JSON list of C-alpha atoms in Angstrom, two decimals:
[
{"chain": "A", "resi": 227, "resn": "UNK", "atom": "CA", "xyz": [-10.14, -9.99, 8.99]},
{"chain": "A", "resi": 228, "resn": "UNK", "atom": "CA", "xyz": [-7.75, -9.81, 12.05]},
{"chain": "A", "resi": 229, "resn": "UNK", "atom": "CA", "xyz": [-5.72, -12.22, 10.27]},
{"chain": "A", "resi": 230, "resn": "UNK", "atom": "CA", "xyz": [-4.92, -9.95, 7.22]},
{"chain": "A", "resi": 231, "resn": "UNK", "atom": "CA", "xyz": [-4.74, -7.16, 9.17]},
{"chain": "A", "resi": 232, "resn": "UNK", "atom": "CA", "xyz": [-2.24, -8.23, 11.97]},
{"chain": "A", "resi": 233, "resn": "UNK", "atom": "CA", "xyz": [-0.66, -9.67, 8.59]},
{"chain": "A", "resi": 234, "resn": "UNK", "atom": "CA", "xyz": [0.16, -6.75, 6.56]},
{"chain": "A", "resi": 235, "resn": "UNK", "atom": "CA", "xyz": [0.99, -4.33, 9.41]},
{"chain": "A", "resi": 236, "resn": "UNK", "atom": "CA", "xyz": [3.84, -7.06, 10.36]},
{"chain": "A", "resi": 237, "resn": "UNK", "atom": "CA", "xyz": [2.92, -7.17, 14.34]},
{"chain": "A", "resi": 238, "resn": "UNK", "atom": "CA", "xyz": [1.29, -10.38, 14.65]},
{"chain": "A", "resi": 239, "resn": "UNK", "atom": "CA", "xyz": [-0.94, -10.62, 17.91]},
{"chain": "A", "resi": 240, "resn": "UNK", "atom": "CA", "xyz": [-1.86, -13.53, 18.46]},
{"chain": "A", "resi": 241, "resn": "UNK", "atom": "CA", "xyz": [-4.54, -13.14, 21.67]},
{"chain": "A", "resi": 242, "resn": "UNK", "atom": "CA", "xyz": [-6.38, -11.08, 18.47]},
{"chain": "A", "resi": 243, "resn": "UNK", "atom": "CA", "xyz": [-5.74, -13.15, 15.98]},
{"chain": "A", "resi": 244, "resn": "UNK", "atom": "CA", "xyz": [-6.26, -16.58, 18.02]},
{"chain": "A", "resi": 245, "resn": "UNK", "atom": "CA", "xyz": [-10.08, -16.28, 18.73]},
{"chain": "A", "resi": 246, "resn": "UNK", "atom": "CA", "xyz": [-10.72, -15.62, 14.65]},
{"chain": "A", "resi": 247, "resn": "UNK", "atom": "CA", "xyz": [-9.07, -18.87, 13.39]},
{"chain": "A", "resi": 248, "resn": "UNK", "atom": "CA", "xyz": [-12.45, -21.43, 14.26]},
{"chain": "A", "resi": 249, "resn": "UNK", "atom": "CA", "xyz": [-14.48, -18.99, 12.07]},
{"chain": "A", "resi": 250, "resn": "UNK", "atom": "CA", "xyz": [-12.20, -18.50, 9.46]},
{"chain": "A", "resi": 251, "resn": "UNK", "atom": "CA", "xyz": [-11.54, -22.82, 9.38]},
{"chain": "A", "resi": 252, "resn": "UNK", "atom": "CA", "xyz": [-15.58, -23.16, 9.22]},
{"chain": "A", "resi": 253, "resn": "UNK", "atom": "CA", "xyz": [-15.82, -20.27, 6.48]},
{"chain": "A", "resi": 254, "resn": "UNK", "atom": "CA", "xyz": [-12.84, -22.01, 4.60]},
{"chain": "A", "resi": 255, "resn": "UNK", "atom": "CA", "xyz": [-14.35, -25.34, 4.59]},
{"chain": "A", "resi": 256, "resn": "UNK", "atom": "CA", "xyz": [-17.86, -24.12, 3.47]},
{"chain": "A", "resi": 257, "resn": "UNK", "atom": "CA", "xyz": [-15.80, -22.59, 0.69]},
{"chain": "A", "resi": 258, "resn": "UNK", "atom": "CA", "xyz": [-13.84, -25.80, -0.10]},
{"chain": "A", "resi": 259, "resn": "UNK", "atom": "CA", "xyz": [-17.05, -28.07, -0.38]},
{"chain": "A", "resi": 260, "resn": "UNK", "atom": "CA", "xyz": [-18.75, -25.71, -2.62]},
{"chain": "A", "resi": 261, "resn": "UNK", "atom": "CA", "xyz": [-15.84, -26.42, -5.41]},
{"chain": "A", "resi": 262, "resn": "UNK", "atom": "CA", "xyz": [-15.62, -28.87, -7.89]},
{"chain": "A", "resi": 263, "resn": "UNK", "atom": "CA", "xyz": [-13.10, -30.75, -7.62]},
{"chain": "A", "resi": 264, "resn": "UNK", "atom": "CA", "xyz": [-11.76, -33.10, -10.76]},
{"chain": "A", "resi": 265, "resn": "UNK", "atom": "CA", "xyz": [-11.45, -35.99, -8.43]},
{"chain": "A", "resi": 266, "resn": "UNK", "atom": "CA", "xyz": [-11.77, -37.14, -5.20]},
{"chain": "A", "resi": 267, "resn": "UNK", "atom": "CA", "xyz": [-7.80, -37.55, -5.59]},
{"chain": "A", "resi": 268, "resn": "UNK", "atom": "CA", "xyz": [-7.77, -33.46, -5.67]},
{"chain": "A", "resi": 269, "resn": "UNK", "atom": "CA", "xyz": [-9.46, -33.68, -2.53]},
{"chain": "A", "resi": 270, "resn": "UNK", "atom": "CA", "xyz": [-7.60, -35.51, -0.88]},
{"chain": "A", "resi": 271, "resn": "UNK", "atom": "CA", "xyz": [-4.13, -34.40, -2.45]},
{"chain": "A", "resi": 272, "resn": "UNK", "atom": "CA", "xyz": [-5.30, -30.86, -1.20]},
{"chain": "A", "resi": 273, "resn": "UNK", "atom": "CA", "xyz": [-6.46, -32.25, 2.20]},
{"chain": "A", "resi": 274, "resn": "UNK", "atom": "CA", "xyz": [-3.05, -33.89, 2.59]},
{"chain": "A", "resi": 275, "resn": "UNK", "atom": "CA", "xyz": [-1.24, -31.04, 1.36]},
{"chain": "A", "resi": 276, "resn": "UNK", "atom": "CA", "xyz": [-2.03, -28.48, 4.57]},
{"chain": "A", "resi": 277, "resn": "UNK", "atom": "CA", "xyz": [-1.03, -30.29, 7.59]},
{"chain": "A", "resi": 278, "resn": "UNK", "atom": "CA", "xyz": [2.52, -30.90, 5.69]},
{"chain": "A", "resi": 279, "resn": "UNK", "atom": "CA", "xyz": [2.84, -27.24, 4.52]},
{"chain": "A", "resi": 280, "resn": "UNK", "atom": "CA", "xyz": [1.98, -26.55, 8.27]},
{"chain": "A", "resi": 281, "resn": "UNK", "atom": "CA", "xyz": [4.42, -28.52, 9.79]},
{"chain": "A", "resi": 282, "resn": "UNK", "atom": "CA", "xyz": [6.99, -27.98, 7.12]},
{"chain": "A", "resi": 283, "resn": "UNK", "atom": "CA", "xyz": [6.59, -24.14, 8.45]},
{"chain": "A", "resi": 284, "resn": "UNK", "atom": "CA", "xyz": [6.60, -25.01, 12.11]},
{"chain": "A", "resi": 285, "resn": "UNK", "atom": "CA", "xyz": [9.83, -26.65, 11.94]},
{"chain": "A", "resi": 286, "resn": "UNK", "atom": "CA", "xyz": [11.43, -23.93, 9.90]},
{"chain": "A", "resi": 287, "resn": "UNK", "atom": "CA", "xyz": [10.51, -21.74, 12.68]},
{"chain": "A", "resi": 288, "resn": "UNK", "atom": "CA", "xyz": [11.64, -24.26, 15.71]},
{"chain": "A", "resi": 289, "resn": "UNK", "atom": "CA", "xyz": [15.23, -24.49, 13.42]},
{"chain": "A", "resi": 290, "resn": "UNK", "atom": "CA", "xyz": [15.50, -20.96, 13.12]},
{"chain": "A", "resi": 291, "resn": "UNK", "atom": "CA", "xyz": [13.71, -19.09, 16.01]},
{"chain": "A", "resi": 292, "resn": "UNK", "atom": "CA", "xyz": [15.29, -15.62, 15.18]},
{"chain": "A", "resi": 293, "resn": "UNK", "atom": "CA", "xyz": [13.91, -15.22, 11.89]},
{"chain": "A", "resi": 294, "resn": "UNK", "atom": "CA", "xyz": [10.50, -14.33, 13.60]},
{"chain": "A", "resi": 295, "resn": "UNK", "atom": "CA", "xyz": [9.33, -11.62, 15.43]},
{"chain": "A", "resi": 296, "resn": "UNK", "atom": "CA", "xyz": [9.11, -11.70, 18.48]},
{"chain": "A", "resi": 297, "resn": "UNK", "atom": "CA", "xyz": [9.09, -9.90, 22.09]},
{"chain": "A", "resi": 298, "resn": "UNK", "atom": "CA", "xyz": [11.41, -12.14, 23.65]},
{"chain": "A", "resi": 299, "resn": "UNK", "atom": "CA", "xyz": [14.08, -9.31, 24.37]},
{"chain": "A", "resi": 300, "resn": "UNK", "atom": "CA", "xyz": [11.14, -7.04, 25.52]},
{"chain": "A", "resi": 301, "resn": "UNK", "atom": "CA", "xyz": [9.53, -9.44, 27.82]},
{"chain": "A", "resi": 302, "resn": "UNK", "atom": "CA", "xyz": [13.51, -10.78, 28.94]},
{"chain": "A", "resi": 303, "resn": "UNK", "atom": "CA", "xyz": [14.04, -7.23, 30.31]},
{"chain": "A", "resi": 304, "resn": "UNK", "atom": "CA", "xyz": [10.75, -6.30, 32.17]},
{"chain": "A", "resi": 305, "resn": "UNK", "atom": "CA", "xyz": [11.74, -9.92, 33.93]},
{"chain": "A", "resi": 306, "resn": "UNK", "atom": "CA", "xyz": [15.12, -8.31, 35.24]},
{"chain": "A", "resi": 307, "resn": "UNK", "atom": "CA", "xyz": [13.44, -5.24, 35.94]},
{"chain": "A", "resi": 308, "resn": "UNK", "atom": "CA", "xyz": [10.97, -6.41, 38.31]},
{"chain": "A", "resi": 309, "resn": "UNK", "atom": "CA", "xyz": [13.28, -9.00, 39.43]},
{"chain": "A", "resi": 310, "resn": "UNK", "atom": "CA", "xyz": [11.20, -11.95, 38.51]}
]
């Protein structure tokens, strides 16, 4: 639930959000086996398919690190405040 709600609100945090993601994989996979899949080829194809959305996503981000949120400014500041 921390997922959706950190989510929709648009401030993503992850030390809340972290801790949830083993449950949530366990619930999803209890999920996954209880469908019937056509083939074992679905299973697989959508097995297959995560990791490369995944990655696919993590190098949008690492190409274009300003088009997420972040505190980087915030946290950039309190560093040449406190003269760290």
């Amino acid at each position: 639930m921390a997922v959706v709600f950190f989510t929709i609100a648009g401030n993503i945090l992850w030390a809340c959000v972290q801790p949830a993601l083993p449950p949530f994989a366990v619930l999803l996979a209890l999920a996954l086996r209880r469908v019937r899949w056509p083939s074992a080829l679905w299973t697989a194809g959508f097995a297959g398919l995560l990791p490369v959305v995944l990655t696919v996503c993590a190098v949008a981000v690492d190409l274009a690190p300003h088009s997420v949120k972040t505190e980087k400014q915030l946290v950039e500041f309190a560093q040449r405040r406190d003269g760290v």
